[in-house]
Amino acid sequence: MSHNENLELLRAHRSIRKFTDRPIEEELFQEILLAGQCAATSSFLQGATIIRVRNTEKRDKLANFAGKQPYVASAAEFLVFCGDLKRAGRYCEKYGKPFSGDYTEHFIIATVDAALMAQNLVVAAESVGLGICYIGGIRNNPRLVSDLLELPRGVYPVFGLCLGYPDQDPEPKPRLPLPVILKEDVYGDDGDEEAIAAYDEEIKAYYRSRTGGGHGTPWSEQVATLLSEKARPHMREFLAEQGFTMK
Amino acid sequence: MSHNENLELLRAHRSIRKFTDRPIEEELFQEILLAGQCAATSSFLQGATIIRVRNTEKRDKLANFAGKQPYVASAAEFLVFCGDLKRAGRYCEKYGKPFSGDYTEHFIIATVDAALMAQNLVVAAESVGLGICYIGGIRNNPRLVSDLLELPRGVYPVFGLCLGYPDQDPEPKPRLPLPVILKEDVYGDDGDEEAIAAYDEEIKAYYRSRTGGGHGTPWSEQVATLLSEKARPHMREFLAEQGFTMK
């Protein structure tokens, strides 16, 4: 296997939001899941659970909960990645130990475990020609999502993932220049402002070149808007209800 | 490129804790970083920053902060993945918007962004013959780590990552049976107890088969112990100090 082919595959990533009707063969799908599962896991906790949503009514509801994202319903597969402390936590009782899985650290472990597994699964899927799209929008209505999928205390939905054969071929979106995100020995941000100004022009050009135009908003303005808005202010209370009190 | 080779690569993952002296060629290292950077990012925030630690004194200190993990100092490269809201946040002022990046949701976005980028980078590294080991231990002393790397408010160290050419060849550690972590339409845990009991035997056999034996503790007991202990109880306060108040 050529090294370059692997790196090229990773660099070719782009979100797919339009899928063909072709289903994913079950055997292949299982192989992708098994590959995803081999990602590293913090302290061997294996604190992630995947809900594969096949029921079409549930799919429609999730597409609605997540906001205007019809591909949640139409993609060949839709997975909800959950942080899960329940599976491990119930063994505390068996071994006569008190359960104390409600620290902020536990929330980080479960969230990171879910993300590492998901990204490994994404690479597996893309390596066999599938397209994917992460759906953070399930955190718009995490209570409704949790009730629909019967997520118990100790489990929370981190994000969703659409998978299917692509019916579109968008260009990868340029990323920030490497020196902006890679620092040596100390954080420091000398030179970032100029690099980001140039990147903003690149992003504007990227939007202009897409079919149908696009909003043309530079990166810096997009993220300024994002960080000035109330971001899913229900999350804290929802997580506490699910047992993630983050003490 | 054979589909199977990609999936096999992902399934062959194991943590490497002993590296040869061979450095990673700079050009290859840059390619790995660029590939890692192409992972998906929530709302295009690109909320992750990598600190590449080359200074040997800093490496030694980090190895010490992280607990008995000498490979933090000896690996060819050591990266600290940070959740970063500062880079984007400073554009709020430029565009005359109030900064409100202190919701729990922002913490999730930054943490997930760091994890997705890290895992993409890990796959890139492993595909060219490198070995890796995630270092959650940098959260043992996040204040000392942050001071050492001069992480400003709005930035926090999620985990470290050792990279280098492997000087050991351990077996991949078996993962939970797929039906335990993959559910259909609803959470449900019917059958999990039996499946985990069988898995516990598999894990005990895995430890017995390793050179030098090993502790032989079943998975369920390991995680019960983990979730009964105080888990880095300083994280909440540390994160608040760094600006992640998680309201």
GROMACS .gro file of C-alpha atoms in nm:
model
  494
    1MET     CA    1   0.000   0.000   0.000
    2SER     CA    2   0.146   0.335  -0.098
    3HIS     CA    3   0.196   0.581   0.185
    4ASN     CA    4   0.084   0.863  -0.035
    5GLU     CA    5  -0.249   0.700  -0.110
    6ASN     CA    6  -0.340   0.689   0.257
    7LEU     CA    7  -0.245   1.048   0.318
    8GLU     CA    8  -0.425   1.153   0.000
    9LEU     CA    9  -0.738   0.974   0.115
   10LEU     CA   10  -0.732   1.169   0.443
   11ARG     CA   11  -0.668   1.496   0.264
   12ALA     CA   12  -0.958   1.433   0.025
   13HIS     CA   13  -1.217   1.443   0.303
   14ARG     CA   14  -1.524   1.656   0.251
   15SER     CA   15  -1.867   1.631   0.405
   16ILE     CA   16  -2.129   1.466   0.187
   17ARG     CA   17  -2.487   1.587   0.219
   18LYS     CA   18  -2.641   1.410  -0.082
   19PHE     CA   19  -2.636   1.033  -0.107
   20THR     CA   20  -2.746   0.780  -0.366
   21ASP     CA   21  -3.013   0.522  -0.279
   22ARG     CA   22  -2.753   0.246  -0.272
   23PRO     CA   23  -2.746   0.070   0.064
   24ILE     CA   24  -2.422  -0.025   0.235
   25GLU     CA   25  -2.373  -0.400   0.216
   26GLU     CA   26  -2.417  -0.539   0.566
   27GLU     CA   27  -2.090  -0.732   0.574
   28LEU     CA   28  -1.894  -0.424   0.468
   29PHE     CA   29  -2.078  -0.211   0.721
   30GLN     CA   30  -1.988  -0.451   1.002
   31GLU     CA   31  -1.624  -0.441   0.892
   32ILE     CA   32  -1.628  -0.062   0.906
   33LEU     CA   33  -1.773  -0.071   1.256
   34LEU     CA   34  -1.514  -0.322   1.374
   35ALA     CA   35  -1.235  -0.106   1.230
   36GLY     CA   36  -1.376   0.206   1.396
   37GLN     CA   37  -1.392   0.028   1.728
   38CYS     CA   38  -1.014  -0.028   1.725
   39ALA     CA   39  -0.940   0.338   1.799
   40ALA     CA   40  -0.759   0.412   2.124
   41THR     CA   41  -0.975   0.443   2.434
   42SER     CA   42  -0.887   0.631   2.752
   43SER     CA   43  -0.784   0.401   3.039
   44PHE     CA   44  -0.939   0.116   2.838
   45LEU     CA   45  -1.284   0.242   2.943
   46GLN     CA   46  -1.443   0.195   2.598
   47GLY     CA   47  -1.684   0.470   2.692
   48ALA     CA   48  -1.869   0.504   2.363
   49THR     CA   49  -2.187   0.342   2.232
   50ILE     CA   50  -2.331   0.372   1.884
   51ILE     CA   51  -2.705   0.374   1.819
   52ARG     CA   52  -2.770   0.268   1.461
   53VAL     CA   53  -3.102   0.419   1.363
   54ARG     CA   54  -3.283   0.208   1.103
   55ASN     CA   55  -3.644   0.283   1.190
   56THR     CA   56  -3.763   0.533   0.928
   57GLU     CA   57  -3.998   0.719   1.165
   58LYS     CA   58  -3.715   0.771   1.410
   59ARG     CA   59  -3.494   0.886   1.124
   60ASP     CA   60  -3.750   1.144   1.016
   61LYS     CA   61  -3.782   1.268   1.371
   62LEU     CA   62  -3.406   1.296   1.412
   63ALA     CA   63  -3.374   1.487   1.083
   64ASN     CA   64  -3.632   1.727   1.220
   65PHE     CA   65  -3.472   1.757   1.565
   66ALA     CA   66  -3.133   1.831   1.405
   67GLY     CA   67  -3.266   2.122   1.199
   68LYS     CA   68  -3.303   2.134   0.823
   69GLN     CA   69  -3.086   1.829   0.753
   70PRO     CA   70  -3.289   1.590   0.533
   71TYR     CA   71  -2.983   1.372   0.473
   72VAL     CA   72  -3.019   1.248   0.831
   73ALA     CA   73  -3.331   1.070   0.705
   74SER     CA   74  -3.209   0.983   0.355
   75ALA     CA   75  -2.853   0.859   0.410
   76ALA     CA   76  -2.804   0.484   0.387
   77GLU     CA   77  -2.707   0.474   0.754
   78PHE     CA   78  -2.736   0.712   1.045
   79LEU     CA   79  -2.540   0.653   1.363
   80VAL     CA   80  -2.567   0.839   1.693
   81PHE     CA   81  -2.241   0.833   1.887
   82CYS     CA   82  -2.296   0.842   2.261
   83GLY     CA   83  -2.067   0.896   2.556
   84ASP     CA   84  -2.147   0.603   2.782
   85LEU     CA   85  -2.050   0.564   3.148
   86LYS     CA   86  -2.344   0.337   3.229
   87ARG     CA   87  -2.200   0.021   3.078
   88ALA     CA   88  -1.887   0.040   3.289
   89GLY     CA   89  -2.054   0.203   3.588
   90ARG     CA   90  -2.287  -0.084   3.661
   91TYR     CA   91  -1.984  -0.300   3.746
   92CYS     CA   92  -1.906  -0.079   4.044
   93GLU     CA   93  -2.190  -0.246   4.232
   94LYS     CA   94  -2.079  -0.594   4.129
   95TYR     CA   95  -1.730  -0.535   4.268
   96GLY     CA   96  -1.857  -0.353   4.576
   97LYS     CA   97  -1.716  -0.016   4.482
   98PRO     CA   98  -1.889   0.322   4.510
   99PHE     CA   99  -1.976   0.481   4.173
  100SER     CA  100  -1.822   0.825   4.133
  101GLY     CA  101  -1.838   0.871   3.757
  102ASP     CA  102  -1.970   1.225   3.772
  103TYR     CA  103  -1.649   1.427   3.747
  104THR     CA  104  -1.574   1.663   3.459
  105GLU     CA  105  -1.291   1.426   3.376
  106HIS     CA  106  -1.539   1.143   3.312
  107PHE     CA  107  -1.730   1.363   3.075
  108ILE     CA  108  -1.408   1.438   2.887
  109ILE     CA  109  -1.312   1.070   2.869
  110ALA     CA  110  -1.651   0.962   2.736
  111THR     CA  111  -1.666   1.248   2.484
  112VAL     CA  112  -1.314   1.187   2.356
  113ASP     CA  113  -1.373   0.812   2.334
  114ALA     CA  114  -1.681   0.872   2.119
  115ALA     CA  115  -1.493   1.114   1.894
  116LEU     CA  116  -1.188   0.890   1.845
  117MET     CA  117  -1.408   0.594   1.756
  118ALA     CA  118  -1.617   0.803   1.519
  119GLN     CA  119  -1.320   0.944   1.332
  120ASN     CA  120  -1.162   0.600   1.297
  121LEU     CA  121  -1.492   0.474   1.159
  122VAL     CA  122  -1.509   0.772   0.923
  123VAL     CA  123  -1.166   0.693   0.778
  124ALA     CA  124  -1.271   0.329   0.737
  125ALA     CA  125  -1.588   0.436   0.558
  126GLU     CA  126  -1.417   0.686   0.329
  127SER     CA  127  -1.148   0.431   0.241
  128VAL     CA  128  -1.414   0.208   0.084
  129GLY     CA  129  -1.576   0.490  -0.114
  130LEU     CA  130  -1.845   0.603   0.125
  131GLY     CA  131  -1.919   0.963   0.213
  132ILE     CA  132  -2.001   1.095   0.559
  133CYS     CA  133  -2.139   1.397   0.738
  134TYR     CA  134  -2.116   1.464   1.110
  135ILE     CA  135  -2.438   1.596   1.262
  136GLY     CA  136  -2.373   1.816   1.567
  137GLY     CA  137  -2.736   1.927   1.525
  138ILE     CA  138  -2.858   1.639   1.739
  139ARG     CA  139  -2.743   1.854   2.030
  140ASN     CA  140  -3.011   2.107   1.930
  141ASN     CA  141  -3.266   1.886   2.102
  142PRO     CA  142  -3.069   1.635   2.307
  143ARG     CA  143  -3.363   1.559   2.539
  144LEU     CA  144  -3.589   1.463   2.247
  145VAL     CA  145  -3.308   1.260   2.089
  146SER     CA  146  -3.239   1.081   2.418
  147ASP     CA  147  -3.603   1.001   2.477
  148LEU     CA  148  -3.646   0.875   2.121
  149LEU     CA  149  -3.344   0.645   2.149
  150GLU     CA  150  -3.418   0.555   2.513
  151LEU     CA  151  -3.077   0.670   2.634
  152PRO     CA  152  -3.052   0.601   3.007
  153ARG     CA  153  -2.875   0.805   3.273
  154GLY     CA  154  -2.499   0.786   3.216
  155VAL     CA  155  -2.534   0.806   2.837
  156TYR     CA  156  -2.552   1.118   2.618
  157PRO     CA  157  -2.565   1.179   2.242
  158VAL     CA  158  -2.241   1.352   2.131
  159PHE     CA  159  -2.312   1.376   1.760
  160GLY     CA  160  -2.470   1.191   1.471
  161LEU     CA  161  -2.306   1.058   1.156
  162CYS     CA  162  -2.460   1.008   0.811
  163LEU     CA  163  -2.302   0.744   0.588
  164GLY     CA  164  -2.377   0.646   0.230
  165TYR     CA  165  -2.253   0.646  -0.126
  166PRO     CA  166  -2.197   1.007  -0.239
  167ASP     CA  167  -2.429   1.162  -0.496
  168GLN     CA  168  -2.222   1.481  -0.511
  169ASP     CA  169  -1.852   1.558  -0.542
  170PRO     CA  170  -1.771   1.880  -0.357
  171GLU     CA  171  -1.419   2.015  -0.323
  172PRO     CA  172  -1.248   1.974   0.013
  173LYS     CA  173  -1.276   2.296   0.214
  174PRO     CA  174  -0.937   2.459   0.273
  175ARG     CA  175  -0.809   2.443   0.629
  176LEU     CA  176  -0.623   2.711   0.824
  177PRO     CA  177  -0.255   2.738   0.727
  178LEU     CA  178  -0.057   2.480   0.924
  179PRO     CA  179   0.156   2.736   1.114
  180VAL     CA  180  -0.165   2.881   1.260
  181ILE     CA  181  -0.270   2.557   1.425
  182LEU     CA  182   0.078   2.410   1.491
  183LYS     CA  183   0.295   2.581   1.753
  184GLU     CA  184   0.639   2.491   1.879
  185ASP     CA  185   0.705   2.458   2.253
  186VAL     CA  186   0.480   2.748   2.347
  187TYR     CA  187   0.141   2.872   2.229
  188GLY     CA  188   0.232   3.210   2.076
  189ASP     CA  189   0.030   3.362   1.794
  190ASP     CA  190   0.281   3.585   1.617
  191GLY     CA  191   0.203   3.598   1.249
  192ASP     CA  192  -0.139   3.438   1.287
  193GLU     CA  193  -0.329   3.755   1.206
  194GLU     CA  194  -0.162   3.795   0.867
  195ALA     CA  195  -0.193   3.425   0.788
  196ILE     CA  196  -0.561   3.427   0.877
  197ALA     CA  197  -0.620   3.739   0.666
  198ALA     CA  198  -0.477   3.553   0.366
  199TYR     CA  199  -0.681   3.247   0.455
  200ASP     CA  200  -0.998   3.457   0.470
  201GLU     CA  201  -0.938   3.552   0.105
  202GLU     CA  202  -0.887   3.185   0.017
  203ILE     CA  203  -1.216   3.092   0.185
  204LYS     CA  204  -1.404   3.371   0.008
  205ALA     CA  205  -1.266   3.245  -0.323
  206TYR     CA  206  -1.363   2.890  -0.229
  207TYR     CA  207  -1.725   2.995  -0.172
  208ARG     CA  208  -1.731   3.198  -0.493
  209SER     CA  209  -1.611   2.898  -0.694
  210ARG     CA  210  -1.884   2.664  -0.572
  211THR     CA  211  -2.188   2.591  -0.782
  212GLY     CA  212  -2.463   2.829  -0.680
  213GLY     CA  213  -2.218   3.078  -0.534
  214GLY     CA  214  -2.245   3.072  -0.156
  215HIS     CA  215  -2.242   3.331   0.117
  216GLY     CA  216  -1.879   3.435   0.068
  217THR     CA  217  -1.828   3.508   0.437
  218PRO     CA  218  -1.463   3.489   0.544
  219TRP     CA  219  -1.366   3.235   0.809
  220SER     CA  220  -1.290   3.493   1.076
  221GLU     CA  221  -1.635   3.646   1.045
  222GLN     CA  222  -1.810   3.306   1.050
  223VAL     CA  223  -1.641   3.204   1.373
  224ALA     CA  224  -1.686   3.547   1.534
  225THR     CA  225  -2.059   3.512   1.470
  226LEU     CA  226  -2.056   3.157   1.603
  227LEU     CA  227  -1.886   3.258   1.928
  228SER     CA  228  -2.110   3.558   1.984
  229GLU     CA  229  -2.430   3.353   1.983
  230LYS     CA  230  -2.588   3.155   2.263
  231ALA     CA  231  -2.462   2.806   2.190
  232ARG     CA  232  -2.713   2.538   2.283
  233PRO     CA  233  -2.758   2.685   2.631
  234HIS     CA  234  -2.963   2.380   2.738
  235MET     CA  235  -2.661   2.147   2.724
  236ARG     CA  236  -2.542   2.200   3.079
  237GLU     CA  237  -2.877   2.119   3.236
  238PHE     CA  238  -2.942   1.833   2.997
  239LEU     CA  239  -2.607   1.674   3.075
  240ALA     CA  240  -2.670   1.704   3.449
  241GLU     CA  241  -3.005   1.528   3.403
  242GLN     CA  242  -2.823   1.247   3.224
  243GLY     CA  243  -2.583   1.210   3.516
  244PHE     CA  244  -2.295   1.416   3.377
  245THR     CA  245  -2.286   1.665   3.662
  246MET     CA  246  -1.924   1.754   3.588
  247LYS     CA  247  -1.819   1.816   3.941
  248MET     CA  248  -0.564   0.058  -0.303
  249SER     CA  249  -0.725  -0.250  -0.153
  250HIS     CA  250  -1.018  -0.183   0.077
  251ASN     CA  251  -0.908  -0.460   0.304
  252GLU     CA  252  -0.565  -0.309   0.358
  253ASN     CA  253  -0.713   0.011   0.494
  254LEU     CA  254  -0.948  -0.168   0.727
  255GLU     CA  255  -0.669  -0.403   0.835
  256LEU     CA  256  -0.447  -0.104   0.913
  257LEU     CA  257  -0.714   0.040   1.141
  258ARG     CA  258  -0.774  -0.295   1.308
  259ALA     CA  259  -0.401  -0.338   1.372
  260HIS     CA  260  -0.383  -0.036   1.602
  261ARG     CA  261  -0.208  -0.078   1.935
  262SER     CA  262  -0.042   0.177   2.158
  263ILE     CA  263   0.336   0.191   2.130
  264ARG     CA  264   0.529   0.281   2.444
  265LYS     CA  265   0.882   0.201   2.325
  266PHE     CA  266   1.030   0.382   2.027
  267THR     CA  267   1.357   0.358   1.834
  268ASP     CA  268   1.589   0.659   1.816
  269ARG     CA  269   1.498   0.716   1.453
  270PRO     CA  270   1.359   1.065   1.397
  271ILE     CA  271   1.057   1.128   1.177
  272GLU     CA  272   1.168   1.295   0.855
  273GLU     CA  273   1.042   1.655   0.863
  274GLU     CA  274   0.872   1.643   0.524
  275LEU     CA  275   0.681   1.328   0.617
  276PHE     CA  276   0.589   1.475   0.953
  277GLN     CA  277   0.444   1.784   0.787
  278GLU     CA  278   0.242   1.564   0.551
  279ILE     CA  279   0.100   1.375   0.847
  280LEU     CA  280   0.001   1.701   1.015
  281LEU     CA  281  -0.166   1.829   0.698
  282ALA     CA  282  -0.358   1.504   0.662
  283GLY     CA  283  -0.468   1.515   1.026
  284GLN     CA  284  -0.590   1.869   0.983
  285CYS     CA  285  -0.838   1.761   0.717
  286ALA     CA  286  -1.068   1.596   0.970
  287ALA     CA  287  -1.417   1.738   1.002
  288THR     CA  288  -1.458   2.038   1.232
  289SER     CA  289  -1.777   2.150   1.403
  290SER     CA  290  -1.937   2.454   1.238
  291PHE     CA  291  -1.603   2.508   1.061
  292LEU     CA  292  -1.463   2.646   1.390
  293GLN     CA  293  -1.129   2.462   1.361
  294GLY     CA  294  -1.111   2.477   1.738
  295ALA     CA  295  -0.795   2.274   1.791
  296THR     CA  296  -0.431   2.376   1.821
  297ILE     CA  297  -0.130   2.146   1.842
  298ILE     CA  298   0.177   2.230   2.050
  299ARG     CA  299   0.474   2.037   1.915
  300VAL     CA  300   0.716   2.001   2.203
  301ARG     CA  301   1.077   1.982   2.084
  302ASN     CA  302   1.260   2.139   2.377
  303THR     CA  303   1.408   1.849   2.574
  304GLU     CA  304   1.369   2.015   2.913
  305LYS     CA  305   1.002   2.073   2.847
  306ARG     CA  306   0.970   1.711   2.733
  307ASP     CA  307   1.126   1.585   3.054
  308LYS     CA  308   0.893   1.802   3.260
  309LEU     CA  309   0.589   1.683   3.067
  310ALA     CA  310   0.692   1.318   3.111
  311ASN     CA  311   0.709   1.389   3.482
  312PHE     CA  312   0.378   1.578   3.497
  313ALA     CA  313   0.204   1.294   3.313
  314GLY     CA  314   0.317   1.029   3.562
  315LYS     CA  315   0.562   0.749   3.499
  316GLN     CA  316   0.558   0.779   3.121
  317PRO     CA  317   0.920   0.811   3.001
  318TYR     CA  318   0.814   0.770   2.636
  319VAL     CA  319   0.673   1.123   2.655
  320ALA     CA  320   1.037   1.234   2.671
  321SER     CA  321   1.189   0.970   2.444
  322ALA     CA  322   0.942   0.950   2.153
  323ALA     CA  323   1.057   1.113   1.830
  324GLU     CA  324   0.773   1.364   1.858
  325PHE     CA  325   0.534   1.471   2.131
  326LEU     CA  326   0.226   1.674   2.050
  327VAL     CA  327  -0.016   1.837   2.291
  328PHE     CA  328  -0.364   1.870   2.142
  329CYS     CA  329  -0.551   2.171   2.276
  330GLY     CA  330  -0.909   2.285   2.256
  331ASP     CA  331  -0.880   2.644   2.137
  332LEU     CA  332  -1.151   2.910   2.141
  333LYS     CA  333  -0.906   3.197   2.164
  334ARG     CA  334  -0.805   3.199   1.797
  335ALA     CA  335  -1.163   3.238   1.679
  336GLY     CA  336  -1.279   3.439   1.979
  337ARG     CA  337  -1.051   3.733   1.917
  338TYR     CA  338  -1.240   3.803   1.593
  339CYS     CA  339  -1.553   3.885   1.792
  340GLU     CA  340  -1.401   4.219   1.880
  341LYS     CA  341  -1.294   4.285   1.522
  342TYR     CA  342  -1.649   4.234   1.396
  343GLY     CA  343  -1.805   4.420   1.690
  344LYS     CA  344  -1.974   4.115   1.837
  345PRO     CA  345  -1.986   4.019   2.206
  346PHE     CA  346  -1.782   3.709   2.293
  347SER     CA  347  -1.993   3.439   2.456
  348GLY     CA  348  -1.776   3.134   2.405
  349ASP     CA  349  -1.819   3.004   2.757
  350TYR     CA  350  -2.106   2.761   2.715
  351THR     CA  351  -2.075   2.389   2.778
  352GLU     CA  352  -2.144   2.349   2.408
  353HIS     CA  353  -1.827   2.540   2.323
  354PHE     CA  354  -1.627   2.309   2.544
  355ILE     CA  355  -1.775   2.010   2.363
  356ILE     CA  356  -1.700   2.158   2.020
  357ALA     CA  357  -1.337   2.237   2.106
  358THR     CA  358  -1.282   1.897   2.269
  359VAL     CA  359  -1.438   1.705   1.982
  360ASP     CA  360  -1.245   1.910   1.724
  361ALA     CA  361  -0.918   1.824   1.899
  362ALA     CA  362  -1.007   1.455   1.915
  363LEU     CA  363  -1.116   1.427   1.552
  364MET     CA  364  -0.799   1.595   1.432
  365ALA     CA  365  -0.583   1.380   1.657
  366GLN     CA  366  -0.737   1.054   1.541
  367ASN     CA  367  -0.706   1.153   1.175
  368LEU     CA  368  -0.341   1.234   1.240
  369VAL     CA  369  -0.297   0.901   1.418
  370VAL     CA  370  -0.430   0.708   1.119
  371ALA     CA  371  -0.199   0.907   0.892
  372ALA     CA  372   0.098   0.828   1.116
  373GLU     CA  373   0.019   0.459   1.148
  374SER     CA  374  -0.029   0.429   0.772
  375VAL     CA  375   0.336   0.524   0.720
  376GLY     CA  376   0.469   0.281   0.980
  377LEU     CA  377   0.479   0.501   1.288
  378GLY     CA  378   0.350   0.404   1.629
  379ILE     CA  379   0.156   0.627   1.866
  380CYS     CA  380   0.041   0.655   2.224
  381TYR     CA  381  -0.221   0.896   2.354
  382ILE     CA  382  -0.127   1.059   2.685
  383GLY     CA  383  -0.433   1.148   2.892
  384GLY     CA  384  -0.189   1.189   3.181
  385ILE     CA  385  -0.124   1.550   3.086
  386ARG     CA  386  -0.457   1.616   3.257
  387ASN     CA  387  -0.296   1.504   3.584
  388ASN     CA  388  -0.134   1.846   3.609
  389PRO     CA  389  -0.307   2.064   3.352
  390ARG     CA  390  -0.204   2.387   3.526
  391LEU     CA  391   0.165   2.298   3.514
  392VAL     CA  392   0.129   2.184   3.152
  393SER     CA  393  -0.051   2.505   3.057
  394ASP     CA  394   0.206   2.726   3.228
  395LEU     CA  395   0.493   2.536   3.066
  396LEU     CA  396   0.340   2.570   2.717
  397GLU     CA  397   0.210   2.923   2.785
  398LEU     CA  398  -0.147   2.831   2.701
  399PRO     CA  399  -0.361   3.145   2.728
  400ARG     CA  400  -0.720   3.173   2.847
  401GLY     CA  401  -0.949   3.005   2.594
  402VAL     CA  402  -0.707   2.717   2.535
  403TYR     CA  403  -0.677   2.390   2.729
  404PRO     CA  404  -0.467   2.075   2.688
  405VAL     CA  405  -0.696   1.781   2.601
  406PHE     CA  406  -0.434   1.508   2.567
  407GLY     CA  407  -0.082   1.443   2.447
  408LEU     CA  408   0.036   1.215   2.169
  409CYS     CA  409   0.369   1.034   2.134
  410LEU     CA  410   0.483   0.947   1.783
  411GLY     CA  411   0.783   0.752   1.663
  412TYR     CA  412   0.907   0.435   1.499
  413PRO     CA  413   0.804   0.136   1.713
  414ASP     CA  414   1.065  -0.059   1.904
  415GLN     CA  415   0.810  -0.315   2.021
  416ASP     CA  416   0.534  -0.513   1.854
  417PRO     CA  417   0.250  -0.573   2.100
  418GLU     CA  418  -0.072  -0.747   2.004
  419PRO     CA  419  -0.380  -0.530   1.954
  420LYS     CA  420  -0.596  -0.539   2.267
  421PRO     CA  421  -0.933  -0.704   2.206
  422ARG     CA  422  -1.230  -0.468   2.206
  423LEU     CA  423  -1.577  -0.529   2.350
  424PRO     CA  424  -1.794  -0.751   2.130
  425LEU     CA  425  -1.960  -0.534   1.864
  426PRO     CA  426  -2.319  -0.603   1.981
  427VAL     CA  427  -2.229  -0.452   2.320
  428ILE     CA  428  -2.131  -0.115   2.175
  429LEU     CA  429  -2.369  -0.112   1.875
  430LYS     CA  430  -2.740  -0.081   1.942
  431GLU     CA  431  -3.031  -0.062   1.701
  432ASP     CA  432  -3.289   0.219   1.729
  433VAL     CA  433  -3.287   0.216   2.111
  434TYR     CA  434  -3.017   0.183   2.376
  435GLY     CA  435  -3.116  -0.149   2.542
  436ASP     CA  436  -2.857  -0.372   2.706
  437ASP     CA  437  -3.014  -0.717   2.683
  438GLY     CA  438  -2.745  -0.977   2.645
  439ASP     CA  439  -2.464  -0.739   2.736
  440GLU     CA  440  -2.393  -0.902   3.072
  441GLU     CA  441  -2.327  -1.243   2.918
  442ALA     CA  442  -2.125  -1.093   2.632
  443ILE     CA  443  -1.912  -0.893   2.875
  444ALA     CA  444  -1.856  -1.200   3.096
  445ALA     CA  445  -1.716  -1.383   2.792
  446TYR     CA  446  -1.511  -1.076   2.701
  447ASP     CA  447  -1.368  -1.063   3.053
  448GLU     CA  448  -1.230  -1.414   2.999
  449GLU     CA  449  -1.082  -1.304   2.666
  450ILE     CA  450  -0.909  -1.009   2.832
  451LYS     CA  451  -0.772  -1.225   3.113
  452ALA     CA  452  -0.629  -1.462   2.851
  453TYR     CA  453  -0.486  -1.163   2.660
  454TYR     CA  454  -0.297  -1.046   2.970
  455ARG     CA  455  -0.177  -1.399   3.050
  456SER     CA  456  -0.035  -1.436   2.697
  457ARG     CA  457   0.175  -1.120   2.715
  458THR     CA  458   0.545  -1.134   2.784
  459GLY     CA  459   0.595  -1.088   3.155
  460GLY     CA  460   0.241  -1.192   3.237
  461GLY     CA  461   0.041  -0.888   3.344
  462HIS     CA  462  -0.219  -0.819   3.607
  463GLY     CA  463  -0.489  -1.042   3.458
  464THR     CA  464  -0.770  -0.816   3.577
  465PRO     CA  465  -1.089  -0.856   3.372
  466TRP     CA  466  -1.222  -0.551   3.188
  467SER     CA  467  -1.530  -0.513   3.408
  468GLU     CA  468  -1.318  -0.493   3.723
  469GLN     CA  469  -1.073  -0.245   3.568
  470VAL     CA  470  -1.348  -0.005   3.470
  471ALA     CA  471  -1.535  -0.048   3.800
  472THR     CA  472  -1.216   0.057   3.978
  473LEU     CA  473  -1.170   0.347   3.738
  474LEU     CA  474  -1.521   0.480   3.797
  475SER     CA  475  -1.501   0.443   4.174
  476GLU     CA  476  -1.198   0.668   4.207
  477LYS     CA  477  -1.178   1.045   4.218
  478ALA     CA  478  -1.099   1.131   3.859
  479ARG     CA  479  -0.876   1.436   3.827
  480PRO     CA  480  -1.104   1.640   4.053
  481HIS     CA  481  -0.909   1.957   3.969
  482MET     CA  482  -1.034   1.962   3.607
  483ARG     CA  483  -1.350   2.161   3.668
  484GLU     CA  484  -1.172   2.446   3.844
  485PHE     CA  485  -0.878   2.439   3.604
  486LEU     CA  486  -1.109   2.463   3.303
  487ALA     CA  487  -1.297   2.755   3.459
  488GLU     CA  488  -0.965   2.934   3.511
  489GLN     CA  489  -0.888   2.882   3.142
  490GLY     CA  490  -1.221   3.038   3.046
  491PHE     CA  491  -1.419   2.719   2.996
  492THR     CA  492  -1.685   2.800   3.254
  493MET     CA  493  -1.932   2.563   3.089
  494LYS     CA  494  -2.242   2.764   3.163
   0.00000   0.00000   0.00000
